[in-house]
CSV table of C-alpha atoms in Angstrom, one decimal:
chain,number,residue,atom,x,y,z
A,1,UNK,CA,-7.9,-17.8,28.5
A,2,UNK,CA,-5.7,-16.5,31.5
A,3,UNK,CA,-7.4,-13.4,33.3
A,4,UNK,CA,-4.3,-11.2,32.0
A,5,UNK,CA,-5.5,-11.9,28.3
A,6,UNK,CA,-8.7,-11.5,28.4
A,7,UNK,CA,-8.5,-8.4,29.7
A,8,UNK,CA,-6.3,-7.0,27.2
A,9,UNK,CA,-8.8,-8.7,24.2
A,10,UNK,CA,-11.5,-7.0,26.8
A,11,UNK,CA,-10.0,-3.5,26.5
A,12,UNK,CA,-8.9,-3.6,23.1
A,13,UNK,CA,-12.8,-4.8,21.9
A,14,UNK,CA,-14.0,-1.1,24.2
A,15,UNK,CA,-11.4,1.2,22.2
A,16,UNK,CA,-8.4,0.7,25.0
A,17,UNK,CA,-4.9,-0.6,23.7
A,18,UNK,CA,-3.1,-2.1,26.6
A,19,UNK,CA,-0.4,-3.9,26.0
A,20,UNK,CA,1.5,-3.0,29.1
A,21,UNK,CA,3.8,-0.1,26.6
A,22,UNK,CA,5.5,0.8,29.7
A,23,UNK,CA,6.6,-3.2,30.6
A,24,UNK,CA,7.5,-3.6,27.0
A,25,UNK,CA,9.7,-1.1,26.3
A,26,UNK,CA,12.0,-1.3,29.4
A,27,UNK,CA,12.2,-5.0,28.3
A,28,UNK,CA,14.2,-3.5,24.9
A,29,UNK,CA,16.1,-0.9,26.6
A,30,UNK,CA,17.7,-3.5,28.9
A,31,UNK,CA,18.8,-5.4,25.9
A,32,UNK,CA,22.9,-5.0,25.3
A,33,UNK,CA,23.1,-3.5,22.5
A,34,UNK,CA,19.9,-1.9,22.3
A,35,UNK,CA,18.2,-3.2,19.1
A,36,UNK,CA,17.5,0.2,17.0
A,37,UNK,CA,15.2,-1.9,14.7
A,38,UNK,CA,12.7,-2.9,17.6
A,39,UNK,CA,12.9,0.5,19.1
A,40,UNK,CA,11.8,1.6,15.5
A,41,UNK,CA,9.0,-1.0,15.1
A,42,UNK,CA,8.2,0.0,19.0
A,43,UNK,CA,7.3,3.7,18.3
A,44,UNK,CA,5.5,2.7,15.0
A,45,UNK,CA,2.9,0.2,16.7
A,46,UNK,CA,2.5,1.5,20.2
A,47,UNK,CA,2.0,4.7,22.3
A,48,UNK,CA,5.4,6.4,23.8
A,49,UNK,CA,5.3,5.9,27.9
A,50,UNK,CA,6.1,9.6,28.5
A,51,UNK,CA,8.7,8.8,31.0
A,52,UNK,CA,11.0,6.9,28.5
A,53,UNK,CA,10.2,9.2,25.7
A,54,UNK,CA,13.1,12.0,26.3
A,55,UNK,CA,15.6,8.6,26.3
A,56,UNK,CA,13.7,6.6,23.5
A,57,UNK,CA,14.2,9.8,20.8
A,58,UNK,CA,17.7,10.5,22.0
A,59,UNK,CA,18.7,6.6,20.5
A,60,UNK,CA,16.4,7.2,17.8
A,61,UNK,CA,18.2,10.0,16.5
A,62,UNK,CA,21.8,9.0,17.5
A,63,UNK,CA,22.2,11.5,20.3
A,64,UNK,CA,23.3,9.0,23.1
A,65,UNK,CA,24.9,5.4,21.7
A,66,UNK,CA,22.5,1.9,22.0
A,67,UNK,CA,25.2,0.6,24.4
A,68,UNK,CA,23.3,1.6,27.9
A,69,UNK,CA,26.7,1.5,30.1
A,70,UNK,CA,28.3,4.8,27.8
A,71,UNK,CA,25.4,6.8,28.2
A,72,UNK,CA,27.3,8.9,31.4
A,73,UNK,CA,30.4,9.0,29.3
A,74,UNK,CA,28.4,10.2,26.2
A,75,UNK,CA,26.1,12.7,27.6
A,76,UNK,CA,29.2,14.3,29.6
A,77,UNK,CA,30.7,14.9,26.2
A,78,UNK,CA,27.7,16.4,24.8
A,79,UNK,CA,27.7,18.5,27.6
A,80,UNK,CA,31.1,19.8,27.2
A,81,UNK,CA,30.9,20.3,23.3
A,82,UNK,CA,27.9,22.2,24.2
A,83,UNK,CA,29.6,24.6,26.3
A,84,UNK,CA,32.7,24.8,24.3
A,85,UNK,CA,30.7,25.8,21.3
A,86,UNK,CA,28.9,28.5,23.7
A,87,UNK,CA,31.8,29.7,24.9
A,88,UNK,CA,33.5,29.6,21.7
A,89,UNK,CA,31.1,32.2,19.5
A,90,UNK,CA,31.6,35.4,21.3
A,91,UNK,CA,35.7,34.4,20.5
A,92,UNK,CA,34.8,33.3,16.7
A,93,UNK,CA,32.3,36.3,15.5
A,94,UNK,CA,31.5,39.8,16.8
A,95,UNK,CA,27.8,39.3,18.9
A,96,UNK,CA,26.2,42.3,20.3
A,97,UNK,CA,26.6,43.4,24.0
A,98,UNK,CA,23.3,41.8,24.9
A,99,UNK,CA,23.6,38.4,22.8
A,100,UNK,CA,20.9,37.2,20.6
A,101,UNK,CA,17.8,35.0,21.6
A,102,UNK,CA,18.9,31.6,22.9
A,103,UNK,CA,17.6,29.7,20.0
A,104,UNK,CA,19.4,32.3,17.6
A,105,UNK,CA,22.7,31.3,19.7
A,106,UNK,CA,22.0,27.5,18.7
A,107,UNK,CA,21.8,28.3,15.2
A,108,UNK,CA,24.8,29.6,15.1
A,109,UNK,CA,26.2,27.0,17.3
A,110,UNK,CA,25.0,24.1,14.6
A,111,UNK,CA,27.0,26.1,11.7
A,112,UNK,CA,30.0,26.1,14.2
A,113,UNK,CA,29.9,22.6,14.4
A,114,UNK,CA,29.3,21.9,10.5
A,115,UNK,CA,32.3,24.7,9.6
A,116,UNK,CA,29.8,26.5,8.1
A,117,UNK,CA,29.4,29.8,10.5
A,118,UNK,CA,30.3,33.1,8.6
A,119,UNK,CA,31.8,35.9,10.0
A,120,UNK,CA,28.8,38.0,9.1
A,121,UNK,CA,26.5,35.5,10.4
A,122,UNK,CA,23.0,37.5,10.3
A,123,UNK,CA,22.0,36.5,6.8
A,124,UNK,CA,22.4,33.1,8.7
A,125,UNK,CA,19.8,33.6,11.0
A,126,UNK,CA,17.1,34.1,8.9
A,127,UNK,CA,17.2,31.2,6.1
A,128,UNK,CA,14.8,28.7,5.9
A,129,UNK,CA,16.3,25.8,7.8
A,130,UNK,CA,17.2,28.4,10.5
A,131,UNK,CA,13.8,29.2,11.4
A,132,UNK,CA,13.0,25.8,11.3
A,133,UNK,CA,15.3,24.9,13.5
A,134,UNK,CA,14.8,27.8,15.8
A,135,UNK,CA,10.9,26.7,15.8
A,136,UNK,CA,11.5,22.9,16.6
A,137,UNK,CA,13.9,24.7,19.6
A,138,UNK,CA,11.7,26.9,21.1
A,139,UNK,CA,8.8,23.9,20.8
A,140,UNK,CA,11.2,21.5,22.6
A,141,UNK,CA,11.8,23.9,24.9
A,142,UNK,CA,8.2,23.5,26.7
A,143,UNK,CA,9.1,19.7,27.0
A,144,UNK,CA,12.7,19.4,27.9
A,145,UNK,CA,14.6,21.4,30.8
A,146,UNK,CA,18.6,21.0,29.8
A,147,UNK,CA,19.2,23.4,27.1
A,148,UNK,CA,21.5,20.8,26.3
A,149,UNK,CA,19.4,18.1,25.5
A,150,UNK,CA,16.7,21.1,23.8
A,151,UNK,CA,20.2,21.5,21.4
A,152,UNK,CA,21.1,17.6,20.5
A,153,UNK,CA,17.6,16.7,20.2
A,154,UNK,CA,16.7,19.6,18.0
A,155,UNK,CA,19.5,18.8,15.8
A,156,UNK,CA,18.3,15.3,15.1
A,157,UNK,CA,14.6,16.0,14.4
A,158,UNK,CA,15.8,18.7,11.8
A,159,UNK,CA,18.0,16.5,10.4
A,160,UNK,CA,15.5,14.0,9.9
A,161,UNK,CA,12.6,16.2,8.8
A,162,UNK,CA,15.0,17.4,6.3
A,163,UNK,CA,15.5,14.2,4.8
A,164,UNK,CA,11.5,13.7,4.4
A,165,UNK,CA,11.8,17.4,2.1
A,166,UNK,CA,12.2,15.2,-1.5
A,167,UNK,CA,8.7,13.6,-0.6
A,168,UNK,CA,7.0,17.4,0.0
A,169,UNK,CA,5.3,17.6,-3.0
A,170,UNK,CA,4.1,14.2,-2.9
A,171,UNK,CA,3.0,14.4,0.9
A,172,UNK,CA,1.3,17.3,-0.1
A,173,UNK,CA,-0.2,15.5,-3.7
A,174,UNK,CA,-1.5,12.8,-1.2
A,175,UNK,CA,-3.1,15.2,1.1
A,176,UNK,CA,-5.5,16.1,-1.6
A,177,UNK,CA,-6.3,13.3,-2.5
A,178,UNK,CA,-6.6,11.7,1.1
A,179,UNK,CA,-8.9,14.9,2.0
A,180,UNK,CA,-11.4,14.0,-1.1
A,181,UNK,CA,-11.6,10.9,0.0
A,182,UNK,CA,-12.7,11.4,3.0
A,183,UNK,CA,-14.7,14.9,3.1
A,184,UNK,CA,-15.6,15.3,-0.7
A,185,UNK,CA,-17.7,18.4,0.9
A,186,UNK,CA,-15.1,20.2,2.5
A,187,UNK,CA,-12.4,19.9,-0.4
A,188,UNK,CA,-14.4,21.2,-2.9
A,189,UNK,CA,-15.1,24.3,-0.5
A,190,UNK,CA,-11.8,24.7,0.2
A,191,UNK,CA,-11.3,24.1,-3.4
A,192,UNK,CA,-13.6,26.8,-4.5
A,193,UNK,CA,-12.3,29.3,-2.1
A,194,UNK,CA,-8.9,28.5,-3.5
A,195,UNK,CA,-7.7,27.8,-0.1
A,196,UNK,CA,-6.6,25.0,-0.7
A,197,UNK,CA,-3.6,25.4,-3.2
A,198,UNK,CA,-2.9,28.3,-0.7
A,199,UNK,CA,-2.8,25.9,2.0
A,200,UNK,CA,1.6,26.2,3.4
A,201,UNK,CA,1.6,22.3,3.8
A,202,UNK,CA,5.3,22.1,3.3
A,203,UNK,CA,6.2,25.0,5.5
A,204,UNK,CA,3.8,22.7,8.3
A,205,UNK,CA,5.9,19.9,7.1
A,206,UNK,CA,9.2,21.5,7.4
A,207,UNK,CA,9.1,21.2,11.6
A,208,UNK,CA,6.1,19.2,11.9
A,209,UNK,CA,3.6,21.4,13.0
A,210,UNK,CA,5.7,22.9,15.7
A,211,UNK,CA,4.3,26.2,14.8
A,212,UNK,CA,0.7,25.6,14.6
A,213,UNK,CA,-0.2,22.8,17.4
A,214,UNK,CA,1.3,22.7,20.8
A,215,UNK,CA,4.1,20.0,21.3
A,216,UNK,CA,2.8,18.6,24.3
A,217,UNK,CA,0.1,17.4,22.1
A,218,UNK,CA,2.3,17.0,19.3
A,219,UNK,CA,5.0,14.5,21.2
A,220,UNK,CA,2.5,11.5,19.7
A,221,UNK,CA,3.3,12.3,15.9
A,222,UNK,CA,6.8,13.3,16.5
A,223,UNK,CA,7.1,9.7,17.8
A,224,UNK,CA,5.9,8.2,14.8
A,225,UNK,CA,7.9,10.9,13.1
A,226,UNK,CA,11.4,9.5,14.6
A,227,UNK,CA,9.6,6.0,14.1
A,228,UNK,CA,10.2,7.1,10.0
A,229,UNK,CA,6.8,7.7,8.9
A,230,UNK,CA,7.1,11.2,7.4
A,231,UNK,CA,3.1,10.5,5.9
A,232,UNK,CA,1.2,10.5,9.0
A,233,UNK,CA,1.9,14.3,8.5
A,234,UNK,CA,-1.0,13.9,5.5
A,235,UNK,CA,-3.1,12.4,8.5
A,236,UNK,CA,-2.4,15.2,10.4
A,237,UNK,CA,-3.7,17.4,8.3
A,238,UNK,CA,-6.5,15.6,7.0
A,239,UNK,CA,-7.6,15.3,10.7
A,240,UNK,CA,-6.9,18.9,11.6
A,241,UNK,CA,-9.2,20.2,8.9
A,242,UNK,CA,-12.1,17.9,10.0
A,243,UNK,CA,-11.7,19.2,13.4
A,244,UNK,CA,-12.5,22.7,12.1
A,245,UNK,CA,-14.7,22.0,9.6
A,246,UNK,CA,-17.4,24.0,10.5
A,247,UNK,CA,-15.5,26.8,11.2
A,248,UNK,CA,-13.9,26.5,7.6
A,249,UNK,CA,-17.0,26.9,5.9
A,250,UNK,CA,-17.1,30.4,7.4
A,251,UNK,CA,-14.1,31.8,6.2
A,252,UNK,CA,-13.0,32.8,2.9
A,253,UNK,CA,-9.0,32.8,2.8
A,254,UNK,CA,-6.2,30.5,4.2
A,255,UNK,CA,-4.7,33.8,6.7
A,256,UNK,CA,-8.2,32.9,8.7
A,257,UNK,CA,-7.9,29.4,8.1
A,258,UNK,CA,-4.1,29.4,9.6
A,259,UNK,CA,-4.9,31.5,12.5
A,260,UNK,CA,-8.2,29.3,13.7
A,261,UNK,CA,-5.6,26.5,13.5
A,262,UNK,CA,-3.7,28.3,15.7
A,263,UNK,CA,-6.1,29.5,18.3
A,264,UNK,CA,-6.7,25.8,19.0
A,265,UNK,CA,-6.7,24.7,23.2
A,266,UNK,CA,-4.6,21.8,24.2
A,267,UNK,CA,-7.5,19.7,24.4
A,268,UNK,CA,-8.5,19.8,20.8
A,269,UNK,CA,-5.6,19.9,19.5
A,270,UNK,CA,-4.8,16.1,21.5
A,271,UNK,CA,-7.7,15.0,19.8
A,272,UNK,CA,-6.5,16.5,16.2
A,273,UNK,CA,-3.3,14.2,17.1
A,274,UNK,CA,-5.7,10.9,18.0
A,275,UNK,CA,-7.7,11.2,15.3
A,276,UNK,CA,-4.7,11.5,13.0
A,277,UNK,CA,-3.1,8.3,14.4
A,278,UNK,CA,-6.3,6.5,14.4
A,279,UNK,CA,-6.9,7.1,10.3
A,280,UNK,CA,-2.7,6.6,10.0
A,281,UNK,CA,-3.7,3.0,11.5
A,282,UNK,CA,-6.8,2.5,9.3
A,283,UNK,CA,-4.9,2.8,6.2
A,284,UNK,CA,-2.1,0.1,7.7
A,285,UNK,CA,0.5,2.6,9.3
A,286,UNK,CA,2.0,3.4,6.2
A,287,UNK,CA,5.2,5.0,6.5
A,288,UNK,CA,6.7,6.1,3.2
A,289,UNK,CA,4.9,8.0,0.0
A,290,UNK,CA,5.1,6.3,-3.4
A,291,UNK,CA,4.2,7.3,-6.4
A,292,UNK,CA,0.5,7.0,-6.6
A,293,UNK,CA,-2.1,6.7,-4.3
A,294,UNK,CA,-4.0,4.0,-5.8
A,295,UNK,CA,-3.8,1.7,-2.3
A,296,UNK,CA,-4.8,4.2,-0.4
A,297,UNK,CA,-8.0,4.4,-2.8
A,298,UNK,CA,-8.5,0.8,-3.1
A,299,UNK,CA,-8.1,0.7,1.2
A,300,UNK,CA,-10.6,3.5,1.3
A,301,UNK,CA,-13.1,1.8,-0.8
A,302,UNK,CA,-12.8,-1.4,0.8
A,303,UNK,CA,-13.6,0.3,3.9
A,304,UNK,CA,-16.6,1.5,2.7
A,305,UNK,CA,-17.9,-1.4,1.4
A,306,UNK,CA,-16.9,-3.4,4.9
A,307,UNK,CA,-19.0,-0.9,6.6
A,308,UNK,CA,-21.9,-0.9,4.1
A,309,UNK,CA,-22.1,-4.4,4.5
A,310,UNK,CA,-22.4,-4.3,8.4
A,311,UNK,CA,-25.0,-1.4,8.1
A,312,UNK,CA,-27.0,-2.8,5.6
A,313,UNK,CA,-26.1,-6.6,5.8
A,314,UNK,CA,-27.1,-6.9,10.2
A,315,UNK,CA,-22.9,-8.4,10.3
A,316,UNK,CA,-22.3,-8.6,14.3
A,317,UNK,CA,-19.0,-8.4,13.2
A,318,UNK,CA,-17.1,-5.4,12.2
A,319,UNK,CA,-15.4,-6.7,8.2
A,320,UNK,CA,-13.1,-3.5,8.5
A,321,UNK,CA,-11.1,-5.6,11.3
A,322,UNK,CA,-11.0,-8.1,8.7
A,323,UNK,CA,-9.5,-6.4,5.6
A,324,UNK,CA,-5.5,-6.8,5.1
A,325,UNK,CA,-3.5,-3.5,5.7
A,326,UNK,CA,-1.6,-1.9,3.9
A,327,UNK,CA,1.8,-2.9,3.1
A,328,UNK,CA,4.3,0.1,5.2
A,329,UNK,CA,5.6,1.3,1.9
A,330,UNK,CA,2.7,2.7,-0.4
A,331,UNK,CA,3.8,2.3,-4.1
């Protein structure tokens, strides 16, 4: 075995996945066209290198073209609609001497763009998807310098967590079950307490947790996110609430519940986000809900049994490593 492999196999056997991410992925962004598809399968499998992710999400969501030699061209245009739309609103509608929050000004700027601004645009400003997309803004903001690119990326991660709404109430179906599965215990307190029906998992869904977890820590799901797995958001919050399970069985209503969440340090919350990815990849990296949840139970009980069997059995070998994954679509 050359020294190179065998000290990948060496890594990965300790709990380290190197695959050299950084190597890899300038490999694909040198390919003319850039192949979506592997870019896709790329943020799926593998960790983000943080200096290609602003790049990597703008050609996931469309903002800059897969043909490397018109990204100049294309990010100068973006640049100048921006402006023109800035410029354009205090022309368009009457704004007040001291205009509104940035992020308020971008809301308005997306309905300019869709024809959809009003003339009395307030009752525009405080919809749903407007405060979603003023959240995902202001969490970009703490990541990404250009207002510009805050703006064009923002607009593509709304548009796509939109698309994932339909599949709320069975993200949020799955969630249950997921959470009995795992922590019987904890979901029959939160049961009990009827915290958990309380629980606003689609409102965490609607912008990805922007709200509740910092994105710096975030950045790892929103990759799977643009990767087009809206359920490692069940993960998410399956590993969130077994982060804080202690502290949840000292509260008594979903307001204390949301604000613990929120309280959280940048260092737990990165481990909420491992956690979640590491269970994501247990079940097989699934990327769309179905209908049921019956693999997800069948997975969950072969893993038991693989583990029983080492505990019990003396295996040297771990059977969990051994059991097929699921298929990417559960049905």
């Amino acid at each position: 075995m050359e020294e190179r492999n065998f000290r990948s196999y060496y890594y990965e056997k300790v709990g380290f996945r190197v695959v050299e991410e950084k190597k890899s992925l300038e490999i694909l962004l040198k390919e003319k066209p850039v192949d979506r598809n592997k870019l896709v399968q790329f943020t799926l499998r593998f960790p983000v290198p943080a200096v290609h992710r602003n790049l990597l999400w703008k050609l996931l969501l469309d903002t800059l073209p897969l043909y490397m030699d018109q990204h100049q061209f294309v990010a100068k245009q973006r640049q100048e609609q921006f402006q023109d739309m800035l410029h354009a609103l205090p022309v368009l509608v009457h704004l007040p001497p001291n205009p509104s929050p940035k992020f308020h000004l971008f809301v308005l700027m997306r309905h300019l763009e869709s024809g959809s601004l009003k003339l009395d645009y307030n009752s525009q400003l405080y919809s749903r998807d407007s405060h979603i997309f003023i959240t995902i803004n202001e969490a970009l903001s703490d990541i990404i310098d250009c207002e510009c690119d805050i703006y064009w990326v923002s607009k593509g991660i709304f548009k796509l967590l939109k698309s994932f709404r339909p599949y709320f109430p069975v993200l949020v179906s799955y969630t249950d079950k997921l959470l009995l599965m795992q922590d019987e215990q904890l979901y029959k307190y939160l049961a009990s307490q009827k915290i958990l029906e309380s629980l606003p998992l689609e409102g965490w869904f609607d912008n990805c947790f922007a709200e509740i977890l910092p994105i710096v820590s975030l950045q790892r799901i929103w990759d799977k996110i643009l990767g087009g797995s809206s359920i490692i958001m069940v993960f998410v919050v399956i590993s969130l609430l077994s982060r804080i399970r202690q502290t949840i069985f000292k509260l008594n209503n979903v307001h204390k519940l949301v604000e613990s969440i929120k309280k959280l340090t940048e260092s737990i919350a990165d481990m909420v986000v491992t956690e979640a990815i590491q269970l994501w990849q247990q079940y097989g990296s699934p990327i769309f809900p179905g209908s049921n949840n019956d693999c997800l139970k069948d997975h969950h009980k072969a893993v038991c049994l693989a583990s029983h069997m080492k505990c019990h059995l003396g295996l040297k070998s771990d059977p969990v490593s051994t059991l097929p994954k699921l298929s990417r679509k559960i049905a």
